[in-house]
Short mmCIF file of C-alpha atoms and ligand atoms in Angstrom, two decimals:
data_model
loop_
_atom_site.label_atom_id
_atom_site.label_comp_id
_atom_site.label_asym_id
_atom_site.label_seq_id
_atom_site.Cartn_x
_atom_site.Cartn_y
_atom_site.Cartn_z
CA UNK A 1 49.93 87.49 -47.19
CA UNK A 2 46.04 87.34 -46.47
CA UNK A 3 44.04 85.94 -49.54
CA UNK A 4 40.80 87.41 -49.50
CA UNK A 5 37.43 86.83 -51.43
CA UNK A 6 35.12 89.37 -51.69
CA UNK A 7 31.14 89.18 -52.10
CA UNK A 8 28.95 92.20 -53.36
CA UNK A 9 25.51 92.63 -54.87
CA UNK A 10 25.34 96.74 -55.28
CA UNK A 11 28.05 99.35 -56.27
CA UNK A 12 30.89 98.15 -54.24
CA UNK A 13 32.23 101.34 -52.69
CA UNK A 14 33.26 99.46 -49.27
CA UNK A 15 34.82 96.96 -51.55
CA UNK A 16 36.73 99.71 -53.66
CA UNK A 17 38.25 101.05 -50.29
CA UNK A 18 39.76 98.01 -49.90
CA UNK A 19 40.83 97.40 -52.98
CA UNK A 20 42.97 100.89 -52.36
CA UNK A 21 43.59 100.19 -49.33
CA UNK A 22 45.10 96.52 -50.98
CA UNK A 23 47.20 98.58 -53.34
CA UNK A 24 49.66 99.67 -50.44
CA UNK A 25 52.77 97.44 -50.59
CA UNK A 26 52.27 97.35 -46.95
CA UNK A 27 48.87 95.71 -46.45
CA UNK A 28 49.25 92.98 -45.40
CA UNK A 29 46.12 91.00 -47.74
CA UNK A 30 45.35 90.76 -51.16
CA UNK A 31 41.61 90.43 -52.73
CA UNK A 32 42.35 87.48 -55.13
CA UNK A 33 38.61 87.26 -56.14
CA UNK A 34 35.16 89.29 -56.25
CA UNK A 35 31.82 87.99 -56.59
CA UNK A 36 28.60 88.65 -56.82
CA UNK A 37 24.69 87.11 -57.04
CA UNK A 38 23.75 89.36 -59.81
CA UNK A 39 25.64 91.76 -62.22
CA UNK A 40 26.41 94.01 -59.80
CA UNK A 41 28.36 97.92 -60.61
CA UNK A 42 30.93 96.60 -58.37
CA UNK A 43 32.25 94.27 -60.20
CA UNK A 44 33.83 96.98 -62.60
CA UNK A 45 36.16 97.77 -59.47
CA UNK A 46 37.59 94.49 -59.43
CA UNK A 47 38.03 94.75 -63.43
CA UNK A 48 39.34 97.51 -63.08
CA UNK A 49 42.24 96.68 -60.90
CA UNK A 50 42.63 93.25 -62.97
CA UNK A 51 41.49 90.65 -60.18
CA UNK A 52 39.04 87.94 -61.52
CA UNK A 53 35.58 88.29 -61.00
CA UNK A 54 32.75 86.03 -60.89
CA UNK A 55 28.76 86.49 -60.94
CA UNK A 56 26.33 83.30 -59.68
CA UNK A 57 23.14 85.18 -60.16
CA UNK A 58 20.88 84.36 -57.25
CA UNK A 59 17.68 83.15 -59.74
CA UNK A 60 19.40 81.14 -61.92
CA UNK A 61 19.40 78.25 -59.22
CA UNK A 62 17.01 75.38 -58.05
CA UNK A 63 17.19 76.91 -54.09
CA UNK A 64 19.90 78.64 -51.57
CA UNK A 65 21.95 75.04 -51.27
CA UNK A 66 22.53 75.13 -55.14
CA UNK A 67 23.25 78.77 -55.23
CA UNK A 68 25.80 78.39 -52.39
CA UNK A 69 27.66 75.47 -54.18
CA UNK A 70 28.26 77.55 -57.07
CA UNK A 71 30.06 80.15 -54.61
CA UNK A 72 31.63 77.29 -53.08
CA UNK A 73 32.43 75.82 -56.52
CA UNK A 74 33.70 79.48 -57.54
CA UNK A 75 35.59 80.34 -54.28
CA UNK A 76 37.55 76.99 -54.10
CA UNK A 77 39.11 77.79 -57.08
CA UNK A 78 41.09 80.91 -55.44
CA UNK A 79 41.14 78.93 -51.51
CA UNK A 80 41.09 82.08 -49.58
CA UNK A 81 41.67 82.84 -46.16
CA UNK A 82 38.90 84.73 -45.33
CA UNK A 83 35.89 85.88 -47.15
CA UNK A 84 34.42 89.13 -47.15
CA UNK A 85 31.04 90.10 -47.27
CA UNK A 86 30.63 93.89 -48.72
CA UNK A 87 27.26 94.99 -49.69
CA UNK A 88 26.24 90.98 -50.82
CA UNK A 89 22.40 91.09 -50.05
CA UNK A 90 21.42 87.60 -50.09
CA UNK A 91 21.83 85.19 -46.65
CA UNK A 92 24.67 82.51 -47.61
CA UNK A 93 23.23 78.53 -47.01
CA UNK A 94 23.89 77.11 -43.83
CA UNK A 95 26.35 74.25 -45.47
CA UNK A 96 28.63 77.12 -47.25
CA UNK A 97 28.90 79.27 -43.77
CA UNK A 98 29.80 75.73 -42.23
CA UNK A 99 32.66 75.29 -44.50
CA UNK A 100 34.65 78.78 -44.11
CA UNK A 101 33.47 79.79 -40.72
CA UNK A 102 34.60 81.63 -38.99
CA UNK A 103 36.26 82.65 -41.66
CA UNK A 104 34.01 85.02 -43.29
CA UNK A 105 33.13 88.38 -42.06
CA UNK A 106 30.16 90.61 -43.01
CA UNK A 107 29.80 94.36 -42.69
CA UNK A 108 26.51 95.88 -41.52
CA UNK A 109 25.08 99.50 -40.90
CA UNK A 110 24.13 99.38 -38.33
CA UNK A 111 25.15 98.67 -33.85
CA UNK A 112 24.28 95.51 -33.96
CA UNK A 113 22.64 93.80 -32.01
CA UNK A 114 20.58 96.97 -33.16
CA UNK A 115 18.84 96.20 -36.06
CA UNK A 116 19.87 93.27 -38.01
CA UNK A 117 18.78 92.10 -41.47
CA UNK A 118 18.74 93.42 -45.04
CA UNK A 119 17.44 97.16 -44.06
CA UNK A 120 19.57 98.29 -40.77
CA UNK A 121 19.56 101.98 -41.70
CA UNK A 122 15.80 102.26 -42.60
CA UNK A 123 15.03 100.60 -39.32
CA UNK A 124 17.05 102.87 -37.43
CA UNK A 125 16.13 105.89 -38.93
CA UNK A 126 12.28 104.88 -38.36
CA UNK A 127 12.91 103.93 -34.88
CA UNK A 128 13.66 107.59 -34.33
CA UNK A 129 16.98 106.98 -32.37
CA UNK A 130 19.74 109.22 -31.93
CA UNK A 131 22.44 107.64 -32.96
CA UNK A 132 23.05 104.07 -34.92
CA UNK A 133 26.49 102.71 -36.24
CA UNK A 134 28.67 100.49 -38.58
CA UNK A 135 29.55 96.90 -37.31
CA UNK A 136 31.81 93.89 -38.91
CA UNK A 137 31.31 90.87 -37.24
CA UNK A 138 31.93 87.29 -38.21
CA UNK A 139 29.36 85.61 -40.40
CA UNK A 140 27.76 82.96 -38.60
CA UNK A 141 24.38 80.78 -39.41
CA UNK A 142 21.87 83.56 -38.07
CA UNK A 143 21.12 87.00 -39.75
CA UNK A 144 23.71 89.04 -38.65
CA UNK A 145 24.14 87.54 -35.29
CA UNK A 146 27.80 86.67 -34.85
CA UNK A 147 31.20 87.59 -32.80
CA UNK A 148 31.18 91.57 -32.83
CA UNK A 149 34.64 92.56 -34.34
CA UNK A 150 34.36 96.18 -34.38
CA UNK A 151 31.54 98.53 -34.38
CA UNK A 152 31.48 102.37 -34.05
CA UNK A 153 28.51 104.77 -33.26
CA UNK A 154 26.96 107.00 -36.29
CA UNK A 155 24.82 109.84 -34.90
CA UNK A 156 21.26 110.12 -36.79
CA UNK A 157 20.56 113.87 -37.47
CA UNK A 158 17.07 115.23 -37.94
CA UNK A 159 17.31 115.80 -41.26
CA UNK A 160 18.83 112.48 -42.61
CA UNK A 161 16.93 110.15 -45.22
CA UNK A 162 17.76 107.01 -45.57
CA UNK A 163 20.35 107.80 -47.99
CA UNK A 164 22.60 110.50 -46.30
CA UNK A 165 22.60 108.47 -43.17
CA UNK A 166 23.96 105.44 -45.43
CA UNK A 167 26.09 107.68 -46.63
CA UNK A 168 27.08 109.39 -43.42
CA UNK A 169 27.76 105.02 -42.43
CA UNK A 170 29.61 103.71 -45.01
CA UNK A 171 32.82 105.67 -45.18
CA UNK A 172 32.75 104.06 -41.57
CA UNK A 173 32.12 100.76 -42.29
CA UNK A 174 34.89 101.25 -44.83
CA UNK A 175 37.63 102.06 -42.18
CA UNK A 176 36.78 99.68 -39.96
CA UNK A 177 36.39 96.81 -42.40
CA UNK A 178 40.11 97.68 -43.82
CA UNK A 179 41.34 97.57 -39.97
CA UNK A 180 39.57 94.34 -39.44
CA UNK A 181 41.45 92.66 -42.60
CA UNK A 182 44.67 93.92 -41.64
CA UNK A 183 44.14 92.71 -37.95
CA UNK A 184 43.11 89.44 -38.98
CA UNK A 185 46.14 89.52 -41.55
CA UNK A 186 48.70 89.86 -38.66
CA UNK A 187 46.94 87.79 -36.41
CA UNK A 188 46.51 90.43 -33.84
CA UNK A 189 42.82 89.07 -34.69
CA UNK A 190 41.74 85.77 -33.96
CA UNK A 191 38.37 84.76 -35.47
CA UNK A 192 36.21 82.72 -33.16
CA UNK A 193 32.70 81.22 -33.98
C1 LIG B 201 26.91 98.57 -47.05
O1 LIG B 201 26.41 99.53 -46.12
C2 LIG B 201 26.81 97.20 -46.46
O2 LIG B 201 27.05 97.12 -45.07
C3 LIG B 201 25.36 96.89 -46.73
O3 LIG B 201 25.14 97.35 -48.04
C4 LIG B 201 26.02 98.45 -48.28
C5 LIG B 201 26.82 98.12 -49.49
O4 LIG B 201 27.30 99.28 -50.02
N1 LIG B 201 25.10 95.46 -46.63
P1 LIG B 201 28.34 99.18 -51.25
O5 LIG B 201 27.75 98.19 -52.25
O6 LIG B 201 29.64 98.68 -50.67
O7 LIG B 201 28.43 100.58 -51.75
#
């Protein structure tokens, strides 16, 4: 059985679908953890379905190294497999993405390569393209940079804000996120730097 920590910073929805998803006798991973850098809504997901939560809130540390030991500090205490990165707004240090690569994955909303960083569906909806997507890819040192382990295309319709195309993304991210876990949880899915 996959052990899986989970890191989120807003309301959690892609980390709710896999907590459902998690509930099914066969899935093959279990969240044992959720965090968060702040006191984020989704944390009442994880309270709700009775799996420990912690919060290291981003300002109440010197700089990003001290931050990331207290996730390090926080996540050695459950030693999962993999770490998941749902929603968590904040770039992990260097020495903490050094010491569970490639065993952390991040989804994005966005194609990547196409627009990277902390506002993919802004960017693509001011680019004026047609179409833009939901990745997961494995976290690596850069900002949103690493190995490509699914992605899908999302098409951007006249009328969308920012919202309804976020909208229209996440339930997307959310599927392929859950099939990403379960791959890596029967090893059809080898994670590579
Ligand atoms: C997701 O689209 C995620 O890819 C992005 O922020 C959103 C988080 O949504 N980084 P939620 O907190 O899971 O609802």
């Amino acid at each position: 059985m996959l052990t899986v920590a989970v890191l989120i910073s807003g309301t959690g929805s892609n980390l709710r679908a896999l907590l459902d998803a998690a509930r099914h006798p066969d899935f093959p991973a279990r969240i044992v953890v959720v965090g968060a850098d702040r006191d984020a809504e989704g944390l009442a997901h994880a309270e709700e379905f009775g799996i420990p939560t912690f919060t290291a809130p981003f300002r109440d540390f010197a700089d990003r190294e001290a931050w990331g030991e207290e996730l390090g500090r926080q996540l050695e205490v459950h030693n999962p497999d993999l770490i998941v990165l749902s929603g968590l707004m904040r770039l992990l240090p260097a020495s903490l993405v050094a010491r569970y690569s490639p065993r952390i994955v991040n989804t994005h909303p966005a194609y990547l390569p196409e627009f990277p960083g902390a506002h993919g569906v802004r960017d693509a909806l001011a680019a004026g393209v047609p179409q833009t997507g939901a990745s997961v890819i494995v976290v690596d040192d850069g900002i949103d940079s690493g190995p490509i382990l699914a992605q899908e295309r999302i098409p951007v319709l006249q009328d969308d804000t920012e919202h309804t195309l976020h909208e229209r993304i996440k339930p997307v991210e959310r599927r392929l996120l859950i099939d990403v876990v379960r791959r890596i949880a029967t090893g059809e899915l080898a994670l590579t730097h």
